[in-house]
Coordinates of C-alpha atoms and ligand atoms in Angstrom, one line a residue:
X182 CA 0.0 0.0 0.0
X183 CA 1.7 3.2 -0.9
X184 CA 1.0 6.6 0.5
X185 CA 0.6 10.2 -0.6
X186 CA 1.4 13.0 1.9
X187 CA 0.1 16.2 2.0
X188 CA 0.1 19.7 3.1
X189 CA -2.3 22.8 3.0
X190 CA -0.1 25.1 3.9
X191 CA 1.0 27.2 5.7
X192 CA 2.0 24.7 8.3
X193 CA 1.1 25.5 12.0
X194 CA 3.1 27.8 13.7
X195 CA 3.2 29.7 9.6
X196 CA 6.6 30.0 8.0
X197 CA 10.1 31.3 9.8
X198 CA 12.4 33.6 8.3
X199 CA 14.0 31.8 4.9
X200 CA 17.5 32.4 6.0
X201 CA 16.9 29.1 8.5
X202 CA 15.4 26.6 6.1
X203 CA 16.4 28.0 2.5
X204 CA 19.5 26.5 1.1
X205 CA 22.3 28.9 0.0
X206 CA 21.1 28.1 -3.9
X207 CA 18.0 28.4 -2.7
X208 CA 18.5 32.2 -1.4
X209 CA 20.4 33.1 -4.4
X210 CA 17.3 32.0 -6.0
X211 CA 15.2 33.7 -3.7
X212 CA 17.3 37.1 -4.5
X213 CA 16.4 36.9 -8.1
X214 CA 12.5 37.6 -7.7
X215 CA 11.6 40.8 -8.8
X216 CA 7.6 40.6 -8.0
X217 CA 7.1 40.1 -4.6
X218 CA 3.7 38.3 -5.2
X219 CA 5.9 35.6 -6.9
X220 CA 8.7 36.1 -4.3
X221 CA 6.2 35.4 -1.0
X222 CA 4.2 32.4 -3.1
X223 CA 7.3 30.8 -4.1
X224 CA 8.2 31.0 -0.3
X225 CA 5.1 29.6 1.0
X226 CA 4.9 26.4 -1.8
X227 CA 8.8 25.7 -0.8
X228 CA 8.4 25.9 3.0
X229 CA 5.0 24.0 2.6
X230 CA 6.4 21.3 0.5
X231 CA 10.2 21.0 2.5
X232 CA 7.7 20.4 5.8
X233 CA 6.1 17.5 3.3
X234 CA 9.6 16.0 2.6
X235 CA 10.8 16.2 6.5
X236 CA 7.6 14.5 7.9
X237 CA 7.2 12.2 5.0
X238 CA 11.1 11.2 6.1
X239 CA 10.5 10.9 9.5
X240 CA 7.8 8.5 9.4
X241 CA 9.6 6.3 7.2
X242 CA 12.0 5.7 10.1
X243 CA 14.7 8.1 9.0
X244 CA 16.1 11.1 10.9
X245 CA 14.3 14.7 10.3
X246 CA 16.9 16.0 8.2
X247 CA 17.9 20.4 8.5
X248 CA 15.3 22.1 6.2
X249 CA 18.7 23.7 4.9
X250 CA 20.0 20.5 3.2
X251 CA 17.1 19.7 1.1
X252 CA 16.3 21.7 -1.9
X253 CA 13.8 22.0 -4.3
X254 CA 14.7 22.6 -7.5
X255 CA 12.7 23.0 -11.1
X256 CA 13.4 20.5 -13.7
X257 CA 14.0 22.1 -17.4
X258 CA 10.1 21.5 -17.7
X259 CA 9.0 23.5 -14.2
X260 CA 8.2 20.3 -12.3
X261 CA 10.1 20.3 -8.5
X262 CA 12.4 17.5 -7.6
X263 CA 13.9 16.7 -4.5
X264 CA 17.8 17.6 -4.0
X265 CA 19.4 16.3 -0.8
X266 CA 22.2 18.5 -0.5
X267 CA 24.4 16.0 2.0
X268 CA 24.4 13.3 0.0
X269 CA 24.6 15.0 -3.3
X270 CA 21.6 12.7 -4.5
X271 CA 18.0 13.5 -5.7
X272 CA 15.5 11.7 -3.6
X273 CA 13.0 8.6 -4.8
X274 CA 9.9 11.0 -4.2
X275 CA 7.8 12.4 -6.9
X276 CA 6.6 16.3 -5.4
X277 CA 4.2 18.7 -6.2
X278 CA 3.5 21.9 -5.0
X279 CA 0.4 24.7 -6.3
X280 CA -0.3 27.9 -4.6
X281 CA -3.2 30.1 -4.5
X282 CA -4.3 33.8 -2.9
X283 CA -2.2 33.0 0.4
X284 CA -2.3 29.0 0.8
X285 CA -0.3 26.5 -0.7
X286 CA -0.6 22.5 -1.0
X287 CA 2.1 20.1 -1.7
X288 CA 1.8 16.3 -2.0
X289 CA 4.8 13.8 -2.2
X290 CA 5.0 10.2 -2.6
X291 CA 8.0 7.6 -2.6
X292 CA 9.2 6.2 -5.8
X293 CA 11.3 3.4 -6.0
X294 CA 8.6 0.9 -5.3
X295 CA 7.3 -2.3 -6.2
X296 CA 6.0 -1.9 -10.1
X297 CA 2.3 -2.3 -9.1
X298 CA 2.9 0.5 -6.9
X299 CA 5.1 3.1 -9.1
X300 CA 3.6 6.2 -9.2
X301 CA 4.0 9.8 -9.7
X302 CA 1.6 12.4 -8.0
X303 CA 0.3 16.2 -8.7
X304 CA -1.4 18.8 -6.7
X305 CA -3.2 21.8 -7.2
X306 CA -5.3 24.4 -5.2
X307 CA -7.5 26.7 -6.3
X308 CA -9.3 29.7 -4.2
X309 CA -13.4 28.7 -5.2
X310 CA -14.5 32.1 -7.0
X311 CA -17.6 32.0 -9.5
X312 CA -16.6 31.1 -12.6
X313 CA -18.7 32.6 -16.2
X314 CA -20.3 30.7 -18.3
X315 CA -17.8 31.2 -20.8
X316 CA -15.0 30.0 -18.7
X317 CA -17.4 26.8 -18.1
X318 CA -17.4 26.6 -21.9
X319 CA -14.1 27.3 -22.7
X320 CA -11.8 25.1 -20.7
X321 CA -14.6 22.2 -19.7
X322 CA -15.3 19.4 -21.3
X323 CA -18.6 18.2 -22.5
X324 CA -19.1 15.4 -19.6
X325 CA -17.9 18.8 -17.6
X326 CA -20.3 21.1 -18.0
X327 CA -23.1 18.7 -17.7
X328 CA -21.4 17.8 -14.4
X329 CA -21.2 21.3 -13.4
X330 CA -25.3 21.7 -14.8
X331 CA -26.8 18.8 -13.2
X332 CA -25.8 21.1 -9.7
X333 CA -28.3 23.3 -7.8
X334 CA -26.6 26.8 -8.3
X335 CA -24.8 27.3 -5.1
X336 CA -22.3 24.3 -5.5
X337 CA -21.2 25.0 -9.0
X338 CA -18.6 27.4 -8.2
X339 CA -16.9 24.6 -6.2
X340 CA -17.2 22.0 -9.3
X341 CA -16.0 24.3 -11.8
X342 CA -13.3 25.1 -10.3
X343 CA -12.4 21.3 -9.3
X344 CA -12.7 20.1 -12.4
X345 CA -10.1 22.8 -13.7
X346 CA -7.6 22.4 -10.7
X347 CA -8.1 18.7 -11.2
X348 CA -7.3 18.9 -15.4
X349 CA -4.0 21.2 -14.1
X350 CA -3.1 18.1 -11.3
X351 CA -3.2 15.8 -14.2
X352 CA -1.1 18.2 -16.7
X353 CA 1.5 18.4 -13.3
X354 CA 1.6 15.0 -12.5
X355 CA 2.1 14.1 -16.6
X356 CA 5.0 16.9 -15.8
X357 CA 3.4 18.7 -18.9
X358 CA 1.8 21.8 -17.0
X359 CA -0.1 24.2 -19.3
X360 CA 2.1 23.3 -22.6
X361 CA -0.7 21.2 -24.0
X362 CA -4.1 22.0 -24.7
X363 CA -6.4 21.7 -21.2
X364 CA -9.0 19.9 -23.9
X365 CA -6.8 16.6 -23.8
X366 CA -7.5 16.2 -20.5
X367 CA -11.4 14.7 -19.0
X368 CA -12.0 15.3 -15.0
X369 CA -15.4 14.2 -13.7
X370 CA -15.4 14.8 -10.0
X371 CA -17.8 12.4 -9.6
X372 CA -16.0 9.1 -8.5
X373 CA -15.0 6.6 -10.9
X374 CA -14.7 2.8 -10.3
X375 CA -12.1 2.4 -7.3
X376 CA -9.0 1.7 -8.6
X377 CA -7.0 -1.4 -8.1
X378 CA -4.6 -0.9 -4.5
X379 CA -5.4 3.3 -4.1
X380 CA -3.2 5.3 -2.5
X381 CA -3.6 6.0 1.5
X382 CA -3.3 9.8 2.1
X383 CA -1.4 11.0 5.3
X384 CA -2.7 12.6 7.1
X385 CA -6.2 10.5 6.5
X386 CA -10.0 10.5 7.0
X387 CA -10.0 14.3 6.3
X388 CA -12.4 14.6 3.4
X389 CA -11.4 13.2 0.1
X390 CA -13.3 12.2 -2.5
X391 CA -12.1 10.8 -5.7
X392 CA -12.2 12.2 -9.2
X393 CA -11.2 10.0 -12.6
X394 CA -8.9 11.3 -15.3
X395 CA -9.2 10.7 -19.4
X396 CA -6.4 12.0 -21.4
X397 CA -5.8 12.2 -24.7
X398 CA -3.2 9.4 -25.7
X399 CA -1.3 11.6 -27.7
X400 CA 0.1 13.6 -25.0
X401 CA 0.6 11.2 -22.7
X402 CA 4.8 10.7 -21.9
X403 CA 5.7 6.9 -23.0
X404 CA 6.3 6.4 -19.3
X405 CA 2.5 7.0 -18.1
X406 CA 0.9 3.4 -18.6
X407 CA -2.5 4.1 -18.8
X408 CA -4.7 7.3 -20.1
X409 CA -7.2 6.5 -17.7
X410 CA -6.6 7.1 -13.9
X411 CA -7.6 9.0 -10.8
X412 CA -7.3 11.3 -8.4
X413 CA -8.8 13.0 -5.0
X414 CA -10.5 16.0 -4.2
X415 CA -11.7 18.1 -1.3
X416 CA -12.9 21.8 -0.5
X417 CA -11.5 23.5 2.7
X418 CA -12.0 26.6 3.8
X419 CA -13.1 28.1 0.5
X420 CA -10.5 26.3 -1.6
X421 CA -10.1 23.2 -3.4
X422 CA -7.6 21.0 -3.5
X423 CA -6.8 18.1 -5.9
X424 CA -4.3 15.3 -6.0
X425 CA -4.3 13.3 -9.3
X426 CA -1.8 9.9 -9.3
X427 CA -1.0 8.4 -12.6
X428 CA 0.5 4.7 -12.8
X429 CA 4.6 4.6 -14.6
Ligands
LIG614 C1 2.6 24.3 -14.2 C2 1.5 25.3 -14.3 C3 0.3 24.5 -14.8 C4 1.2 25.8 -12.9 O1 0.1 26.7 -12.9 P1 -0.4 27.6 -11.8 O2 -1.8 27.2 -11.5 O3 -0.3 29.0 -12.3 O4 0.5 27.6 -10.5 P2 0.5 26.6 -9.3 O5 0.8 27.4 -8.1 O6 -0.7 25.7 -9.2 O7 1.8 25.6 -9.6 C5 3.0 26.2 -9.7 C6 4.0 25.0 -9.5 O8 3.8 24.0 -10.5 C7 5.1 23.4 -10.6 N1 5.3 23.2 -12.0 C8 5.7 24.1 -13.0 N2 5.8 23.5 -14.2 C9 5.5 22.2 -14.0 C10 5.4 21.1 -14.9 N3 5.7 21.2 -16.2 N4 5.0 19.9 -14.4 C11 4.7 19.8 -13.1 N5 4.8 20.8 -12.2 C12 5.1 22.0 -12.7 C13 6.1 24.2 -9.9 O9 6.5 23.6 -8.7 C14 5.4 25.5 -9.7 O10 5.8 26.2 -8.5 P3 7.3 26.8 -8.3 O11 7.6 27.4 -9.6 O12 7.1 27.7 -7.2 O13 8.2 25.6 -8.0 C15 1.8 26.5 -15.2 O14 2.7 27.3 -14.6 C16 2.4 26.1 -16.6 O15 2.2 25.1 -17.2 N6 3.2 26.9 -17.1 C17 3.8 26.7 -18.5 C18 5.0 25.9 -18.5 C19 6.2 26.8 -18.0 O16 6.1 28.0 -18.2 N7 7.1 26.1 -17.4 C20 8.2 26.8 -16.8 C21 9.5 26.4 -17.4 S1 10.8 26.9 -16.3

């Protein structure tokens, strides 16, 4: 049984001064941020997802390594990988990190597992606003909007904007982001059939429900196995979050 941990950040106690958990890459990085909407987001979804990686560590039995020694760093394609700077080796995890008007969520997983259990895993969060009818019809699919129609008014908001966070899990967990066309991707909130072993999320029993995934199988990378998978989705505090885990 393999499990996803999570994070809606800020984590309790909210997020120290970077100078004690930034590595020194990491703070020449930091210095290069011109925006300081960028600059305090890109703070938040790093502290949020280093506190992932420690407790995630921890509970496999290892020591809580110094926040300072792990770094996240972009691949060339924007997805975050997991640099442990002591050993000079990239962690087995697969990481992903979203954040949105003042929260963030990251979610990791361990690779290096059995096959039937190899996967990688994206999150995103989005603040619940209303969304237009031509936003609906623009980025939704068919199966979509009659998902989003078949709802009494006040809880559309939510599944428009779930489905659309779940599509941009998907596009992060494919390590493809918004480079191909949102279209290629089909989220129904509504829960699919279970899939074979799921994931257990840490921490659990807080609210998840599942959403299934259709992709186009032309932009799938040759190492996803299937176009059909699944994810998880909940709503806290006026945000949603989603988790979508494909099979490699
Ligand atoms: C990835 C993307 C969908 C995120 O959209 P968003 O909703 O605006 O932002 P979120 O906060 O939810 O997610 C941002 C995080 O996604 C991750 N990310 C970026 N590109 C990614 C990709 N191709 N695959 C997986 N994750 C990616 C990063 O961790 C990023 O945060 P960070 O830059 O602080 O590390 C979007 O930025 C995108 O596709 N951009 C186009 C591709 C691009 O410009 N890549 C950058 C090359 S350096």
């Amino acid at each position: 049984m393999f499990v996803i941990e999570w994070l809606f950040g800020p984590p309790a106690g909210g997020v120290p001064h970077p100078d004690t958990w930034l590595s020194d890459a990491e703070l020449e990085r930091l210095a290069r941020f011109r925006f300081e909407k960028r600059r305090s987001e890109w703070i938040l979804g790093r502290f949020t997802a280093k506190t992932v990686v420690a407790a995630a560590l921890e509970r496999r039995g290892e020591p809580r390594p110094n926040l300072r020694s792990i770094e996240i760093v972009p691949e060339p394609s924007g997805a975050p990988y997991v640099w442990d700077v002591v050993s000079g080796r990239r962690l087995p995890v697969s990481i992903s990190i979203s954040q949105s008007a003042g929260r963030a969520l990251a979610a990791l997983l361990f690779t290096g597992l059995p096959e039937s259990e190899r996967c990688t895993v994206g999150a995103d969060l989005e603040k619940v606003e209303p969304r237009s009818d031509g936003f609906i019809r623009d980025f939704l699919t068919e199966p979509g909007r009659a998902e989003v129609a078949s709802l009494e008014t006040p809880a559309r908001p939510t599944r428009a904007n779930g489905i659309w966070s779940a599509k941009e899990a998907v596009l992060k967990t494919l390590k493809l982001g918004l480079t191909v066309d949102t279209w290629n991707v089909e989220c129904l909130l509504a829960p699919g059939p279970l899939p074979e072993a799921p994931p257990i999320l840490s921490p659990e029993g807080s609210g998840w429900n599942r959403f299934s995934v259709r992709c186009a199988a032309e932009i799938l990378p040759p190492w996803a196995l299937s176009p059909v998978f699944f994810g998880f989705w909940r709503e806290e505090g006026g945000y949603v979050l989603t988790l979508a885990v494909v099979r490699t």
